[in-house]
Amino acid sequence: MKRHGFIQDVIKYRAILLMLLPAVLFFLLFAYIPMAGIIIAFKHYDYAGGIFGSAWNGLDNFRFFFESGDAWRITRNTALYNIAFIVVNNVLQIFTAILLFEVGGKWFRKIAQSILFLPYFISWVVVGAIAYNLLSFDIGTVNSLLRNIGMEPIDIYNTPAYWPIILVLVAAWKTLGYGTIMYLAAITSIDTEMYEAAEIDGANIFQRIFKVTIPNLYPTVIILVLLAVGNIFKGDFGMFYNMVGNNGVLFSSTDVIDTFVFRSLITSNDIGMSAAAGVYQSVLGFTTIMLFNYAVRKYDKDRALF
Amino acid sequence: MSVSDANIGSKAVKSVKSGQLDRQLLAIIGYTSLTVLSVLCILPFILIVSSSFTEESTIVREGYQFFPTAFSVEPYKILFKYPEQMIRAYGVTISVTVIGTAIGLFLTAMTAYCLSRKDFKWRNFFSFFFFFTTLFSGGLVPWYLLIVNYLHMKDTALALIVPLLLNVFYIIVMKSFMSNIPEAIVESAKIDGAGDFLIFMKLILPLSKPALATIGLFLALGYWNDWYNALLFVADDKLMPLQYYLYKMLGNMDGMRKAMMGSGAVVTTSLPTEGLKMAMTVVASGPILLAYPFIQKYFVKGLTIGAVKG
């Protein structure tokens, strides 16, 4: 009887199911089948055997990965960079969005908004070129300026210590416009009656910002941060790779899980360990999002992601 | 007028005055910060454009400058002297962007429409089916091996188009937009005898223009700026998209020389490499920056939707 109902439903929704088919096939092929491919991490991969024909080697790939000494470094770098990005980017974006909302004539606002959004539109390759332009030892603008005021030039591309600051600044620079617009949209949708009420109660403009605008942004902040937290163990490959490339000198402060996995796969062709590192990354990410979502759910059910 | 009334009056005057002061203070903070941030956002662009117009010897001697002290169009002359590879890269990027965006946008909209239909019994199941892929993934290696060893997409245009076709986030944004279209429209079309696909094509698509514009632009930007799939899957120069060509040029001037020589042309050893790198950067990002003022407003409108929970 139940089976009958299922078949009837399939017939009833046949057009919708057919319309869903391309997307379902796409995600089956490019997302779910690779999930099954995780078994590569437990195999000694050889091209002749392929994913299923290769011999098992238990946890050797994982052991090799953790014993290489890279695991801790890349995990720490990935997490710390992402935490810094989340904090710096969101604070800066909220700050900018509030200022754009509160001050300026129409033209000033429009021009500022357009310029702030500009970096979002260029590729990381171009950002890499700009960075080189500014930071190179011989002909970089930063060092030209230092030389002009009689200071020693800095060999930035050979000094790991500078990179955390540089990368955080670059990430803030590239995403500022995008995030600002998101928050600006959220601010614009705040009920104007709340502002009027605050004004009647004698709130000055700063009190209005801190007591009305910012608390009203919390839902947006929570969603954006929750989404970002799920990716806390994912490095932005395009960014790190174009800013630093395969510059081994800087790895201590710039190597993240994604650049490590890419290098082991493409450069050193170490498929087993690369897959193991990828599985490690996925499990860490999945656990983090589950824990955070659970925490948010406990705090406020409506604000959780699922 | 009683005493207390007068008191309130003077208080009000005072608070209006301090309110004005606060506003002025905020205006100073606002204008200064926004101007500084805007300058920081635009300076790097001035730097590359200026460097691309500076004489090579000056760059080598004095470094990259914000304003060209010794003007030269030499880098552009050389760049356009042997343009075959560049034109080909442009061709690849434009075709991939157009085809990918068109197909991707259609599939995104169609999928989102199915998920937005409240009478569709399995919509939660399918929503979760898509959403789960953002929570957990097999990682780069199985994905890469699948595309190269099993689907044999290496060195085909498919490798540049297919991986970017569908994105769960875009489906969610589109779905949340379509969910706001009144259900009565669908119902009345059904009574008139229209099928689901027809309803989607004739009713939902025209009503979803703002969302389509936004997601279309996101997709187009993704394709235009993509170099990662080329890095992974393209070894053939004929299939090199623009950003990947730029990436290769920046990393390797010898490769650039070779590419530019094309059909046996002689390139002197005194190639203005630094200026050339910057000229190429300008050429590769030029179109998107020229189109930018026109498409920006759609982004701004569309992000309003994006900010709403899916």
Coordinates of C-alpha atoms in Angstrom, one line a residue:
Chain A
M1 CA 0.0 0.0 0.0
K2 CA 2.8 2.4 1.0
R3 CA 4.8 1.4 -2.1
H4 CA 1.8 2.2 -4.2
G5 CA 1.7 5.7 -2.6
F6 CA 5.4 6.2 -3.4
I7 CA 4.9 5.4 -7.0
Q8 CA 1.9 7.6 -7.3
D9 CA 3.9 10.4 -5.8
V10 CA 6.7 9.9 -8.3
I11 CA 4.1 10.1 -11.1
K12 CA 2.5 13.2 -9.5
Y13 CA 5.8 15.0 -9.2
R14 CA 7.4 13.6 -12.4
A15 CA 7.9 17.0 -14.0
I16 CA 9.5 18.5 -10.8
L17 CA 11.7 15.4 -10.3
L18 CA 12.8 15.6 -13.9
M19 CA 13.7 19.3 -13.4
L20 CA 15.7 18.4 -10.3
L21 CA 17.6 15.6 -12.1
P22 CA 20.5 17.7 -13.6
A23 CA 21.4 19.2 -10.2
V24 CA 21.0 15.9 -8.4
L25 CA 23.3 14.2 -10.9
F26 CA 25.7 17.1 -10.6
F27 CA 26.0 16.8 -6.8
L28 CA 26.0 13.0 -6.9
L29 CA 28.9 13.1 -9.3
F30 CA 31.0 15.9 -8.0
A31 CA 30.2 15.8 -4.3
Y32 CA 28.8 12.5 -3.1
I33 CA 31.0 10.2 -5.3
P34 CA 34.1 12.0 -4.1
M35 CA 32.9 11.4 -0.5
A36 CA 33.1 7.7 -1.2
G37 CA 36.5 8.4 -2.7
I38 CA 37.7 9.0 0.8
I39 CA 38.8 5.4 0.9
I40 CA 41.8 6.5 -1.1
A41 CA 43.1 7.8 2.2
F42 CA 43.2 4.3 3.4
K43 CA 44.9 2.9 0.3
H44 CA 48.2 2.7 -1.4
Y45 CA 47.1 4.5 -4.5
D46 CA 48.4 3.3 -7.9
Y47 CA 47.1 4.6 -11.2
A48 CA 46.8 1.1 -12.7
G49 CA 44.5 -0.1 -9.9
G50 CA 42.6 3.2 -9.6
I51 CA 40.5 4.0 -6.5
F52 CA 39.0 0.5 -6.0
G53 CA 41.8 -1.7 -7.3
S54 CA 44.6 -0.3 -5.2
A55 CA 45.8 -2.2 -2.2
W56 CA 44.7 -1.2 1.4
N57 CA 47.3 0.2 3.7
G58 CA 45.3 0.9 6.7
L59 CA 46.2 4.1 8.6
D60 CA 49.7 4.4 7.1
N61 CA 48.8 7.6 5.1
F62 CA 47.5 9.2 8.3
R63 CA 50.5 8.1 10.3
F64 CA 52.8 9.5 7.6
F65 CA 50.9 12.8 7.6
F66 CA 50.9 13.3 11.3
E67 CA 54.5 12.2 11.7
S68 CA 55.7 14.6 9.0
G69 CA 55.4 17.4 11.5
D70 CA 53.3 19.4 9.0
A71 CA 49.9 18.5 10.5
W72 CA 50.1 20.8 13.5
R73 CA 51.6 23.7 11.6
I74 CA 49.0 23.7 8.9
T75 CA 46.1 23.2 11.2
R76 CA 47.2 26.0 13.5
N77 CA 47.8 28.4 10.6
T78 CA 44.5 27.6 8.9
A79 CA 42.5 28.1 12.1
L80 CA 44.3 31.2 13.3
Y81 CA 44.1 32.9 9.9
N82 CA 40.4 32.2 9.7
I83 CA 39.7 33.4 13.2
A84 CA 41.6 36.6 12.4
F85 CA 39.7 37.0 9.1
I86 CA 36.3 36.5 10.9
V87 CA 37.1 39.1 13.6
V88 CA 38.9 41.7 11.5
N89 CA 36.6 41.5 8.4
N90 CA 33.3 41.6 10.3
V91 CA 34.3 44.5 12.6
L92 CA 35.7 46.5 9.7
Q93 CA 32.7 45.8 7.6
I94 CA 30.1 46.7 10.3
F95 CA 32.1 49.9 11.1
T96 CA 32.2 50.9 7.4
A97 CA 28.5 50.0 6.8
I98 CA 27.4 52.1 9.8
L99 CA 29.5 55.1 8.6
L100 CA 28.1 54.8 5.1
F101 CA 24.6 54.7 6.5
E102 CA 25.0 57.6 8.9
V103 CA 27.1 60.2 7.0
G104 CA 27.6 61.6 3.6
G105 CA 25.6 63.1 0.8
K106 CA 24.3 60.8 -1.9
W107 CA 27.2 61.2 -4.2
F108 CA 29.8 60.7 -1.5
R109 CA 28.1 57.6 -0.4
K110 CA 27.8 56.2 -3.9
I111 CA 31.4 56.9 -4.9
A112 CA 32.8 55.5 -1.6
Q113 CA 30.7 52.4 -1.9
S114 CA 31.8 51.8 -5.5
I115 CA 35.5 52.2 -4.7
L116 CA 35.3 50.0 -1.6
F117 CA 33.7 47.2 -3.8
L118 CA 36.4 47.4 -6.5
P119 CA 38.9 44.9 -5.0
Y120 CA 36.2 42.3 -4.8
F121 CA 36.0 42.1 -8.6
I122 CA 39.6 41.2 -9.4
S123 CA 41.1 37.8 -9.4
W124 CA 43.6 36.6 -6.8
V125 CA 46.1 36.4 -9.6
V126 CA 45.8 40.1 -10.0
V127 CA 46.0 40.6 -6.3
G128 CA 49.2 38.6 -6.3
A129 CA 50.6 40.9 -8.9
I130 CA 49.7 43.9 -6.9
A131 CA 51.2 42.5 -3.8
Y132 CA 54.5 41.8 -5.6
N133 CA 54.3 45.3 -6.9
L134 CA 54.2 46.7 -3.4
L135 CA 56.3 44.2 -1.5
S136 CA 59.2 43.0 -3.8
F137 CA 62.6 43.6 -2.3
D138 CA 64.3 45.3 -5.3
I139 CA 61.5 47.3 -6.9
G140 CA 58.6 47.2 -4.5
T141 CA 56.9 50.4 -3.6
V142 CA 57.2 49.9 0.1
N143 CA 60.9 49.4 -0.1
S144 CA 61.3 52.4 -2.5
L145 CA 59.6 54.5 0.2
L146 CA 61.8 53.1 2.9
R147 CA 64.9 53.9 0.9
N148 CA 63.7 57.4 0.2
I149 CA 63.4 58.2 3.9
G150 CA 66.8 56.6 4.5
M151 CA 65.7 53.3 6.0
E152 CA 66.9 49.8 5.3
P153 CA 64.7 47.9 2.8
I154 CA 62.9 44.9 4.2
D155 CA 63.1 41.5 2.5
I156 CA 59.4 40.7 2.9
Y157 CA 59.3 37.6 0.7
N158 CA 61.9 36.0 2.9
T159 CA 60.6 36.9 6.3
P160 CA 57.7 34.7 7.6
A161 CA 56.9 37.0 10.5
Y162 CA 55.4 39.7 8.3
W163 CA 52.9 37.5 6.5
P164 CA 50.2 37.0 9.0
I165 CA 49.7 40.8 9.1
I166 CA 50.0 41.1 5.3
L167 CA 47.5 38.3 4.6
V168 CA 45.0 39.6 7.1
L169 CA 45.2 43.1 5.6
V170 CA 44.8 41.7 2.1
A171 CA 41.8 39.6 3.0
A172 CA 40.2 42.7 4.7
W173 CA 41.0 44.8 1.7
K174 CA 39.5 42.4 -0.8
T175 CA 36.3 41.6 1.1
L176 CA 35.5 45.0 2.6
G177 CA 33.1 46.1 -0.1
Y178 CA 31.2 42.9 -0.2
G179 CA 30.7 42.6 3.5
T180 CA 29.9 46.3 3.8
I181 CA 27.0 46.0 1.3
M182 CA 25.6 42.9 3.2
Y183 CA 25.6 44.8 6.5
L184 CA 24.3 48.0 4.8
A185 CA 21.4 46.0 3.5
A186 CA 20.7 44.7 7.0
I187 CA 20.9 48.2 8.4
T188 CA 18.6 49.6 5.8
S189 CA 16.0 47.1 6.7
I190 CA 15.9 48.1 10.3
D191 CA 12.5 49.6 11.2
T192 CA 12.8 53.4 11.2
E193 CA 10.3 53.6 14.0
M194 CA 13.0 52.2 16.3
Y195 CA 15.3 55.2 15.4
E196 CA 12.4 57.6 16.0
A197 CA 11.7 56.1 19.3
A198 CA 15.3 56.3 20.3
E199 CA 15.4 59.9 19.3
I200 CA 12.3 60.8 21.3
D201 CA 14.0 59.1 24.3
G202 CA 16.8 61.5 23.9
A203 CA 19.4 59.2 22.6
N204 CA 22.3 60.9 20.8
I205 CA 23.6 59.6 17.5
F206 CA 26.3 57.3 19.1
Q207 CA 23.8 55.8 21.5
R208 CA 21.5 55.3 18.6
I209 CA 24.3 53.4 16.8
F210 CA 25.2 51.3 19.8
K211 CA 21.7 50.7 21.2
V212 CA 19.7 50.3 18.0
T213 CA 21.8 49.7 14.9
I214 CA 24.4 47.2 16.3
P215 CA 21.9 45.0 18.3
N216 CA 19.8 44.8 15.2
L217 CA 22.7 43.5 13.2
Y218 CA 23.2 40.5 15.5
P219 CA 21.2 38.0 13.4
T220 CA 23.2 38.9 10.3
V221 CA 26.4 38.6 12.2
I222 CA 25.5 35.3 13.6
I223 CA 24.6 33.8 10.2
L224 CA 27.7 35.1 8.6
V225 CA 29.9 34.0 11.4
L226 CA 28.3 30.6 11.6
L227 CA 28.9 30.1 7.9
A228 CA 32.5 31.3 8.3
V229 CA 33.1 29.0 11.3
G230 CA 32.1 26.0 9.2
N231 CA 35.0 26.9 7.0
I232 CA 37.5 27.5 9.8
F233 CA 39.7 24.7 8.6
K234 CA 39.5 25.6 5.0
G235 CA 42.2 28.0 3.6
D236 CA 41.3 30.2 0.7
F237 CA 43.6 28.5 -1.8
G238 CA 43.5 31.2 -4.4
M239 CA 44.6 33.8 -1.8
F240 CA 47.4 31.9 -0.2
Y241 CA 48.7 30.4 -3.5
N242 CA 48.8 33.7 -5.3
M243 CA 50.2 35.7 -2.5
V244 CA 52.9 33.2 -1.5
G245 CA 53.1 30.5 -4.1
N246 CA 55.5 27.8 -3.4
N247 CA 57.8 30.0 -1.4
G248 CA 59.1 27.4 1.1
V249 CA 60.8 30.0 3.2
L250 CA 57.4 31.4 4.3
F251 CA 55.7 28.0 5.0
S252 CA 56.1 28.3 8.7
S253 CA 53.6 31.2 8.8
T254 CA 51.7 30.8 5.5
D255 CA 51.1 27.1 4.8
V256 CA 47.5 26.1 5.3
I257 CA 45.8 22.8 4.8
D258 CA 44.6 23.6 1.3
T259 CA 48.0 24.6 0.0
F260 CA 49.6 21.6 1.7
V261 CA 47.0 19.2 0.1
F262 CA 47.5 20.8 -3.3
R263 CA 51.3 20.5 -3.0
S264 CA 51.3 16.9 -2.0
L265 CA 48.9 16.1 -4.8
I266 CA 50.3 18.1 -7.7
T267 CA 54.0 18.8 -6.9
S268 CA 55.1 15.7 -4.9
N269 CA 52.3 13.4 -6.3
D270 CA 51.8 11.9 -2.9
I271 CA 48.2 11.0 -3.4
G272 CA 47.7 8.9 -0.3
M273 CA 48.9 11.4 2.2
S274 CA 47.2 14.3 0.3
A275 CA 43.9 12.4 0.6
A276 CA 44.5 11.7 4.2
A277 CA 45.1 15.4 4.9
G278 CA 41.9 16.1 3.0
V279 CA 39.9 13.7 5.1
Y280 CA 41.4 15.1 8.3
Q281 CA 40.3 18.6 7.1
S282 CA 36.7 17.5 6.2
V283 CA 36.2 15.8 9.6
L284 CA 37.6 18.8 11.5
G285 CA 35.3 21.1 9.5
F286 CA 32.2 18.9 9.9
T287 CA 32.8 18.5 13.7
T288 CA 33.3 22.3 14.1
I289 CA 30.1 23.3 12.3
M290 CA 28.1 20.7 14.2
L291 CA 29.4 21.9 17.6
F292 CA 28.8 25.5 16.7
N293 CA 25.4 24.9 15.3
Y294 CA 24.5 22.9 18.4
A295 CA 25.7 25.8 20.6
V296 CA 23.7 28.4 18.7
R297 CA 20.7 26.2 18.8
K298 CA 20.9 25.9 22.6
Y299 CA 21.2 29.7 22.8
D300 CA 18.5 30.6 20.3
K301 CA 16.8 27.9 18.2
D302 CA 15.8 30.3 15.4
R303 CA 19.3 31.5 14.8
A304 CA 20.8 28.1 14.2
L305 CA 21.7 27.1 10.6
F306 CA 19.8 23.8 10.7
Chain B
M1 CA 4.6 79.4 31.3
S2 CA 5.6 77.7 34.5
V3 CA 9.1 77.3 35.8
S4 CA 9.3 73.6 35.0
D5 CA 8.3 74.2 31.4
A6 CA 11.1 76.7 30.9
N7 CA 13.4 74.2 32.4
I8 CA 12.4 71.5 30.0
G9 CA 12.8 74.1 27.2
S10 CA 16.4 75.0 28.0
K11 CA 17.2 71.3 28.4
A12 CA 15.8 70.6 25.0
V13 CA 17.9 73.4 23.5
K14 CA 21.0 72.0 25.2
S15 CA 20.3 68.5 24.0
V16 CA 19.8 69.7 20.4
K17 CA 23.1 71.5 20.6
S18 CA 25.0 68.5 21.9
G19 CA 23.1 66.4 19.4
Q20 CA 24.6 68.6 16.7
L21 CA 28.0 68.3 18.2
D22 CA 27.7 64.5 18.2
R23 CA 26.6 64.6 14.6
Q24 CA 29.5 66.7 13.6
L25 CA 31.9 64.4 15.5
L26 CA 30.4 61.4 13.7
A27 CA 30.6 63.2 10.4
I28 CA 34.3 63.9 10.9
I29 CA 35.0 60.3 11.9
G30 CA 32.8 59.1 9.0
Y31 CA 34.3 61.2 6.2
T32 CA 37.8 60.7 7.3
S33 CA 37.6 56.9 7.7
L34 CA 35.6 56.4 4.5
T35 CA 38.0 58.6 2.5
V36 CA 41.1 56.8 4.0
L37 CA 39.5 53.4 3.3
S38 CA 38.5 54.4 -0.3
V39 CA 42.0 55.7 -1.0
L40 CA 43.5 52.4 0.3
C41 CA 41.1 50.5 -1.9
I42 CA 42.0 52.4 -5.1
L43 CA 45.7 53.1 -4.7
P44 CA 46.9 49.6 -5.7
F45 CA 45.0 50.0 -9.0
I46 CA 46.6 53.3 -9.7
L47 CA 49.9 51.6 -8.9
I48 CA 49.6 48.9 -11.5
V49 CA 48.3 51.2 -14.2
S50 CA 51.0 53.7 -13.5
S51 CA 53.7 51.0 -13.5
S52 CA 52.5 49.6 -16.8
F53 CA 53.2 53.1 -18.3
T54 CA 56.6 53.5 -16.8
E55 CA 59.9 53.0 -18.6
E56 CA 61.6 49.8 -17.6
S57 CA 64.9 51.4 -16.6
T58 CA 63.1 53.7 -14.2
I59 CA 61.2 50.8 -12.6
V60 CA 64.4 48.9 -12.1
R61 CA 66.2 51.9 -10.7
E62 CA 63.5 53.5 -8.6
G63 CA 60.9 50.8 -8.1
Y64 CA 57.2 50.9 -8.9
Q65 CA 55.7 54.4 -8.6
F66 CA 52.3 55.7 -8.1
F67 CA 52.8 58.3 -10.8
P68 CA 54.9 57.5 -13.9
T69 CA 58.0 59.6 -13.8
A70 CA 59.2 58.4 -17.2
F71 CA 56.2 57.7 -19.4
S72 CA 56.4 54.8 -21.8
V73 CA 53.9 52.7 -23.8
E74 CA 56.6 50.1 -24.7
P75 CA 55.0 47.3 -22.6
Y76 CA 51.7 47.7 -24.4
K77 CA 53.4 47.8 -27.8
I78 CA 55.1 44.6 -27.1
L79 CA 52.0 43.0 -25.7
F80 CA 50.0 43.8 -28.7
K81 CA 52.8 43.0 -31.2
Y82 CA 52.3 39.3 -30.8
P83 CA 48.8 39.0 -29.5
E84 CA 47.9 35.5 -30.7
Q85 CA 48.2 33.9 -27.3
M86 CA 46.4 36.8 -25.6
I87 CA 43.6 36.8 -28.0
R88 CA 43.2 33.1 -27.6
A89 CA 43.2 33.4 -23.8
Y90 CA 40.5 36.1 -24.2
G91 CA 38.5 33.8 -26.4
V92 CA 38.7 30.9 -23.9
T93 CA 37.7 33.2 -21.0
I94 CA 34.8 34.8 -22.9
S95 CA 33.4 31.5 -24.2
V96 CA 33.7 29.7 -20.9
T97 CA 32.1 32.7 -19.1
V98 CA 29.2 32.9 -21.5
I99 CA 28.5 29.2 -21.8
G100 CA 29.0 28.5 -18.1
T101 CA 26.9 31.4 -16.9
A102 CA 24.0 30.6 -19.2
I103 CA 23.8 26.9 -18.4
G104 CA 24.7 27.4 -14.7
L105 CA 22.1 30.1 -14.3
F106 CA 19.3 28.1 -15.9
L107 CA 20.1 25.0 -13.8
T108 CA 20.3 27.0 -10.6
A109 CA 17.0 28.7 -11.3
M110 CA 15.3 25.4 -12.2
T111 CA 16.6 23.6 -9.1
A112 CA 15.7 26.5 -6.9
Y113 CA 12.2 26.6 -8.3
C114 CA 11.6 22.9 -7.5
L115 CA 12.8 23.5 -3.9
S116 CA 10.6 26.6 -3.6
R117 CA 7.4 24.7 -4.4
K118 CA 5.7 24.3 -1.1
D119 CA 3.4 21.6 -2.4
F120 CA 6.4 19.4 -3.4
K121 CA 6.4 16.5 -1.0
W122 CA 10.2 15.8 -1.0
R123 CA 11.5 19.4 -1.0
N124 CA 13.1 19.0 2.5
F125 CA 14.8 15.8 1.5
F126 CA 16.3 17.4 -1.7
S127 CA 17.2 20.6 0.2
F128 CA 19.2 18.6 2.6
F129 CA 20.7 16.5 -0.2
F130 CA 22.2 19.7 -1.6
F131 CA 23.0 21.4 1.7
F132 CA 24.9 18.5 3.1
T133 CA 27.6 18.9 0.4
T134 CA 28.5 22.2 2.1
L135 CA 29.0 20.5 5.4
F136 CA 31.1 17.6 4.4
S137 CA 33.3 16.8 1.3
G138 CA 35.7 14.2 0.1
G139 CA 38.4 16.7 -0.3
L140 CA 40.5 17.7 -3.3
V141 CA 42.1 14.3 -4.1
P142 CA 39.0 12.1 -4.9
W143 CA 37.4 15.1 -6.7
Y144 CA 40.6 15.6 -8.8
L145 CA 41.0 11.9 -9.6
L146 CA 37.4 11.6 -10.6
I147 CA 37.6 14.4 -13.1
V148 CA 41.0 13.4 -14.5
N149 CA 41.0 9.6 -14.4
Y150 CA 37.3 8.7 -14.6
L151 CA 35.6 11.5 -16.4
H152 CA 38.7 12.2 -18.6
M153 CA 38.1 15.9 -18.6
K154 CA 41.8 16.9 -18.4
D155 CA 42.6 19.4 -21.2
T156 CA 39.0 19.8 -22.3
A157 CA 36.8 22.9 -22.0
L158 CA 34.5 20.8 -19.8
A159 CA 37.0 21.0 -17.0
L160 CA 36.8 24.8 -17.1
I161 CA 33.0 24.9 -17.3
V162 CA 31.4 22.0 -15.4
P163 CA 32.9 22.3 -11.9
L164 CA 31.6 25.8 -11.5
L165 CA 28.1 25.2 -12.9
L166 CA 26.2 24.7 -9.6
N167 CA 26.8 26.1 -6.2
V168 CA 24.6 25.4 -3.2
F169 CA 24.8 28.9 -1.9
Y170 CA 23.4 30.4 -5.2
I171 CA 20.6 27.8 -5.2
I172 CA 19.6 28.8 -1.6
V173 CA 19.7 32.6 -2.5
M174 CA 17.6 31.9 -5.6
K175 CA 15.2 29.7 -3.7
S176 CA 14.6 32.3 -1.0
F177 CA 13.8 34.8 -3.7
M178 CA 11.3 32.5 -5.4
S179 CA 9.7 31.5 -2.2
N180 CA 8.4 35.1 -2.0
I181 CA 6.5 34.8 -5.3
P182 CA 2.8 34.3 -4.4
E183 CA 1.7 30.7 -4.6
A184 CA -1.6 31.9 -6.1
I185 CA 0.2 32.6 -9.4
V186 CA 1.3 29.0 -9.7
E187 CA -2.1 27.7 -8.6
S188 CA -4.0 29.8 -11.2
A189 CA -1.6 28.7 -14.0
K190 CA -2.2 25.1 -13.0
I191 CA -5.9 25.5 -13.2
D192 CA -5.3 26.9 -16.7
G193 CA -3.6 23.6 -17.4
A194 CA 0.0 24.6 -17.5
G195 CA 2.6 22.0 -16.6
D196 CA 5.4 22.6 -14.0
F197 CA 8.1 23.2 -16.6
L198 CA 5.9 25.7 -18.5
I199 CA 5.1 27.5 -15.2
F200 CA 8.8 27.8 -14.5
M201 CA 9.6 29.1 -18.0
K202 CA 6.7 31.4 -18.5
L203 CA 6.0 32.7 -15.1
I204 CA 8.7 32.1 -12.6
L205 CA 11.7 33.1 -14.7
P206 CA 10.3 36.5 -15.8
L207 CA 9.3 37.2 -12.2
S208 CA 12.8 36.4 -10.9
K209 CA 14.8 38.9 -12.9
P210 CA 16.5 40.6 -10.0
A211 CA 17.7 37.3 -8.5
L212 CA 18.7 36.0 -12.0
A213 CA 20.8 39.2 -12.6
T214 CA 22.5 38.8 -9.2
I215 CA 23.3 35.1 -9.5
G216 CA 24.2 35.5 -13.1
L217 CA 26.8 38.2 -12.2
F218 CA 28.2 36.0 -9.5
L219 CA 28.6 33.1 -11.8
A220 CA 30.1 35.3 -14.6
L221 CA 32.6 36.8 -12.1
G222 CA 33.5 33.3 -10.9
Y223 CA 34.1 32.2 -14.5
W224 CA 36.0 35.3 -15.6
N225 CA 38.3 35.2 -12.6
D226 CA 38.8 31.4 -12.5
W227 CA 42.3 30.2 -12.9
Y228 CA 42.2 27.3 -10.4
N229 CA 40.5 24.8 -12.6
A230 CA 43.0 25.7 -15.4
L231 CA 45.9 25.2 -12.9
L232 CA 44.6 21.8 -12.1
F233 CA 43.3 20.6 -15.4
V234 CA 44.7 22.5 -18.4
A235 CA 48.2 21.9 -19.8
D236 CA 47.3 22.7 -23.4
D237 CA 48.1 26.4 -24.3
K238 CA 45.0 26.5 -26.6
L239 CA 42.7 26.1 -23.6
M240 CA 44.5 28.6 -21.3
P241 CA 42.0 31.2 -19.9
L242 CA 43.1 34.8 -19.3
Q243 CA 43.7 34.7 -15.6
Y244 CA 45.8 31.5 -15.9
Y245 CA 47.8 33.1 -18.7
L246 CA 48.4 36.1 -16.5
Y247 CA 49.4 33.8 -13.6
K248 CA 51.9 32.0 -15.9
M249 CA 53.3 35.2 -17.2
L250 CA 53.8 36.6 -13.7
G251 CA 55.6 33.6 -12.6
N252 CA 57.7 32.9 -15.6
M253 CA 59.0 35.5 -18.1
D254 CA 60.7 32.9 -20.2
G255 CA 57.4 31.3 -20.8
M256 CA 56.1 34.7 -21.7
R257 CA 58.9 35.3 -24.2
K258 CA 58.1 31.9 -25.8
A259 CA 54.4 32.6 -25.9
M260 CA 54.9 36.0 -27.4
M261 CA 57.4 34.9 -30.1
G262 CA 54.5 33.0 -31.6
S263 CA 55.4 32.3 -35.2
G264 CA 59.1 32.8 -35.1
A265 CA 59.1 36.5 -34.2
V266 CA 62.3 37.7 -32.7
V267 CA 62.0 39.3 -29.2
T268 CA 65.0 41.1 -28.0
T269 CA 66.5 40.2 -24.7
S270 CA 65.8 43.7 -23.3
L271 CA 62.2 42.9 -22.8
P272 CA 60.6 45.3 -20.3
T273 CA 59.6 42.4 -18.0
E274 CA 58.3 44.4 -15.1
G275 CA 56.3 46.8 -17.1
L276 CA 55.1 44.0 -19.3
K277 CA 53.8 42.1 -16.2
M278 CA 51.8 45.1 -15.2
A279 CA 50.5 45.8 -18.7
M280 CA 49.3 42.2 -18.8
T281 CA 47.6 42.7 -15.4
V282 CA 45.8 45.7 -16.7
V283 CA 44.7 44.0 -19.8
A284 CA 43.5 40.9 -17.9
S285 CA 41.4 42.8 -15.4
G286 CA 40.5 45.7 -17.7
P287 CA 37.1 44.4 -19.0
I288 CA 35.7 43.5 -15.6
L289 CA 36.7 46.9 -14.2
L290 CA 35.2 48.7 -17.2
A291 CA 32.0 46.8 -16.8
Y292 CA 32.0 47.2 -13.1
P293 CA 30.2 50.6 -12.7
F294 CA 27.3 49.1 -14.7
I295 CA 27.0 45.8 -12.9
Q296 CA 27.7 47.1 -9.4
K297 CA 24.2 48.3 -8.8
Y298 CA 22.8 44.8 -9.5
F299 CA 25.2 43.3 -7.0
V300 CA 24.1 45.8 -4.4
K301 CA 20.4 45.0 -5.0
G302 CA 21.0 41.3 -5.1
L303 CA 23.0 41.1 -2.0
T304 CA 20.0 42.4 -0.1
I305 CA 18.5 39.1 -0.9
G306 CA 21.7 37.2 -0.1
A307 CA 21.7 38.7 3.4
V308 CA 18.4 37.0 4.2
K309 CA 18.6 33.5 5.7
G310 CA 18.0 30.9 3.0

